[in-house]
Amino acid sequence: QECIEYLKEFNVNHIIVDGSNRYFHTKMYYFVLNDSFDVLIGSANLTSGALKSNEELSVLISGKIGDDEHKKIALYLERMCCEYNA
């Protein structure tokens, strides 16, 4: 509760989702083109259920290879033992 109150000072809302008949399962889709990258991080699968009936949420992060956001993503991918084009 203390953490939730602290986050309110930064206009961050804590939301509890009733997951009794759904689940939240995060994915990362990582794309590189020339010196740019896009990464989509969220819950969406590329399935009929995800596209038609599930509650899904994702965020798109874009930038240049080597910028601060890309470095964080690259470290995460290394930690997860994934191959990626950096």
PDB file of C-alpha atoms in Angstrom:
ATOM      1  CA  GLN A   1       0.000   0.000   0.000  1.00  0.00           C
ATOM      2  CA  GLU A   2       2.886   2.375   0.786  1.00  0.00           C
ATOM      3  CA  CYS A   3       4.325   1.875  -2.701  1.00  0.00           C
ATOM      4  CA  ILE A   4       0.941   2.539  -4.334  1.00  0.00           C
ATOM      5  CA  GLU A   5       0.612   5.811  -2.419  1.00  0.00           C
ATOM      6  CA  TYR A   6       4.162   6.833  -3.409  1.00  0.00           C
ATOM      7  CA  LEU A   7       3.482   6.180  -7.109  1.00  0.00           C
ATOM      8  CA  LYS A   8       0.414   8.449  -6.968  1.00  0.00           C
ATOM      9  CA  GLU A   9       2.789  11.373  -6.348  1.00  0.00           C
ATOM     10  CA  PHE A  10       4.117  10.777  -9.899  1.00  0.00           C
ATOM     11  CA  ASN A  11       0.655  10.366 -11.453  1.00  0.00           C
ATOM     12  CA  VAL A  12       1.226   6.602 -11.806  1.00  0.00           C
ATOM     13  CA  ASN A  13      -1.866   4.508 -11.244  1.00  0.00           C
ATOM     14  CA  HIS A  14      -1.771   1.011  -9.823  1.00  0.00           C
ATOM     15  CA  ILE A  15      -4.526  -1.095 -11.355  1.00  0.00           C
ATOM     16  CA  ILE A  16      -5.580  -4.534 -10.192  1.00  0.00           C
ATOM     17  CA  VAL A  17      -7.152  -6.605 -12.955  1.00  0.00           C
ATOM     18  CA  ASP A  18      -9.524  -9.418 -12.106  1.00  0.00           C
ATOM     19  CA  GLY A  19      -7.781 -12.328 -13.791  1.00  0.00           C
ATOM     20  CA  SER A  20     -10.207 -15.020 -12.748  1.00  0.00           C
ATOM     21  CA  ASN A  21     -10.880 -16.061 -16.346  1.00  0.00           C
ATOM     22  CA  ARG A  22      -7.909 -14.488 -18.175  1.00  0.00           C
ATOM     23  CA  TYR A  23      -4.160 -14.367 -17.725  1.00  0.00           C
ATOM     24  CA  PHE A  24      -1.435 -11.823 -18.503  1.00  0.00           C
ATOM     25  CA  HIS A  25       1.555 -13.261 -20.370  1.00  0.00           C
ATOM     26  CA  THR A  26       4.150 -10.747 -21.632  1.00  0.00           C
ATOM     27  CA  LYS A  27       5.907 -11.019 -25.007  1.00  0.00           C
ATOM     28  CA  MET A  28       8.670  -9.082 -26.761  1.00  0.00           C
ATOM     29  CA  TYR A  29       8.760  -8.627 -30.544  1.00  0.00           C
ATOM     30  CA  TYR A  30      12.108  -7.170 -31.651  1.00  0.00           C
ATOM     31  CA  PHE A  31      12.781  -5.721 -35.131  1.00  0.00           C
ATOM     32  CA  VAL A  32      15.908  -4.170 -36.677  1.00  0.00           C
ATOM     33  CA  LEU A  33      16.097  -2.269 -39.962  1.00  0.00           C
ATOM     34  CA  ASN A  34      19.402  -0.655 -40.901  1.00  0.00           C
ATOM     35  CA  ASP A  35      20.418   1.455 -37.861  1.00  0.00           C
ATOM     36  CA  SER A  36      16.958   1.568 -36.260  1.00  0.00           C
ATOM     37  CA  PHE A  37      15.011  -0.792 -34.020  1.00  0.00           C
ATOM     38  CA  ASP A  38      11.436  -1.311 -32.928  1.00  0.00           C
ATOM     39  CA  VAL A  39      10.437  -3.459 -29.982  1.00  0.00           C
ATOM     40  CA  LEU A  40       6.864  -4.283 -29.094  1.00  0.00           C
ATOM     41  CA  ILE A  41       6.507  -5.383 -25.472  1.00  0.00           C
ATOM     42  CA  GLY A  42       3.200  -6.612 -24.174  1.00  0.00           C
ATOM     43  CA  SER A  43       0.784  -9.439 -23.716  1.00  0.00           C
ATOM     44  CA  ALA A  44      -0.439  -9.970 -27.274  1.00  0.00           C
ATOM     45  CA  ASN A  45       0.045 -13.279 -29.045  1.00  0.00           C
ATOM     46  CA  LEU A  46      -0.470 -13.515 -32.784  1.00  0.00           C
ATOM     47  CA  THR A  47      -3.406 -15.875 -32.370  1.00  0.00           C
ATOM     48  CA  SER A  48      -7.083 -15.726 -33.166  1.00  0.00           C
ATOM     49  CA  GLY A  49      -7.969 -15.356 -29.472  1.00  0.00           C
ATOM     50  CA  ALA A  50      -5.491 -12.537 -28.942  1.00  0.00           C
ATOM     51  CA  LEU A  51      -6.631 -10.670 -32.016  1.00  0.00           C
ATOM     52  CA  LYS A  52     -10.385 -11.190 -31.542  1.00  0.00           C
ATOM     53  CA  SER A  53     -11.373 -11.666 -27.906  1.00  0.00           C
ATOM     54  CA  ASN A  54      -8.590 -11.371 -25.302  1.00  0.00           C
ATOM     55  CA  GLU A  55      -7.721  -8.241 -23.350  1.00  0.00           C
ATOM     56  CA  GLU A  56      -4.234  -7.407 -24.691  1.00  0.00           C
ATOM     57  CA  LEU A  57      -1.883  -4.478 -24.061  1.00  0.00           C
ATOM     58  CA  SER A  58       1.463  -3.630 -25.689  1.00  0.00           C
ATOM     59  CA  VAL A  59       3.862  -0.713 -25.946  1.00  0.00           C
ATOM     60  CA  LEU A  60       6.073   0.154 -28.928  1.00  0.00           C
ATOM     61  CA  ILE A  61       9.595   1.471 -28.320  1.00  0.00           C
ATOM     62  CA  SER A  62      11.576   2.757 -31.308  1.00  0.00           C
ATOM     63  CA  GLY A  63      15.027   4.239 -31.668  1.00  0.00           C
ATOM     64  CA  LYS A  64      18.515   3.965 -33.075  1.00  0.00           C
ATOM     65  CA  ILE A  65      20.820   1.005 -32.540  1.00  0.00           C
ATOM     66  CA  GLY A  66      23.155   1.889 -29.670  1.00  0.00           C
ATOM     67  CA  ASP A  67      20.960   4.500 -27.964  1.00  0.00           C
ATOM     68  CA  ASP A  68      20.149   4.141 -24.250  1.00  0.00           C
ATOM     69  CA  GLU A  69      16.848   2.298 -24.774  1.00  0.00           C
ATOM     70  CA  HIS A  70      18.442  -0.107 -27.225  1.00  0.00           C
ATOM     71  CA  LYS A  71      21.271  -0.845 -24.790  1.00  0.00           C
ATOM     72  CA  LYS A  72      18.732  -1.807 -22.108  1.00  0.00           C
ATOM     73  CA  ILE A  73      16.858  -4.058 -24.502  1.00  0.00           C
ATOM     74  CA  ALA A  74      20.108  -5.632 -25.751  1.00  0.00           C
ATOM     75  CA  LEU A  75      21.152  -6.416 -22.161  1.00  0.00           C
ATOM     76  CA  TYR A  76      17.790  -8.024 -21.500  1.00  0.00           C
ATOM     77  CA  LEU A  77      18.062 -10.138 -24.654  1.00  0.00           C
ATOM     78  CA  GLU A  78      21.590 -11.201 -23.700  1.00  0.00           C
ATOM     79  CA  ARG A  79      20.370 -12.184 -20.249  1.00  0.00           C
ATOM     80  CA  MET A  80      17.595 -14.244 -21.817  1.00  0.00           C
ATOM     81  CA  CYS A  81      20.142 -15.978 -24.068  1.00  0.00           C
ATOM     82  CA  CYS A  82      18.453 -14.831 -27.256  1.00  0.00           C
ATOM     83  CA  GLU A  83      20.170 -14.137 -30.523  1.00  0.00           C
ATOM     84  CA  TYR A  84      19.524 -10.666 -31.865  1.00  0.00           C
ATOM     85  CA  ASN A  85      21.002  -8.299 -34.401  1.00  0.00           C
ATOM     86  CA  ALA A  86      22.704  -5.465 -32.490  1.00  0.00           C
TER      87      ALA A  86
END
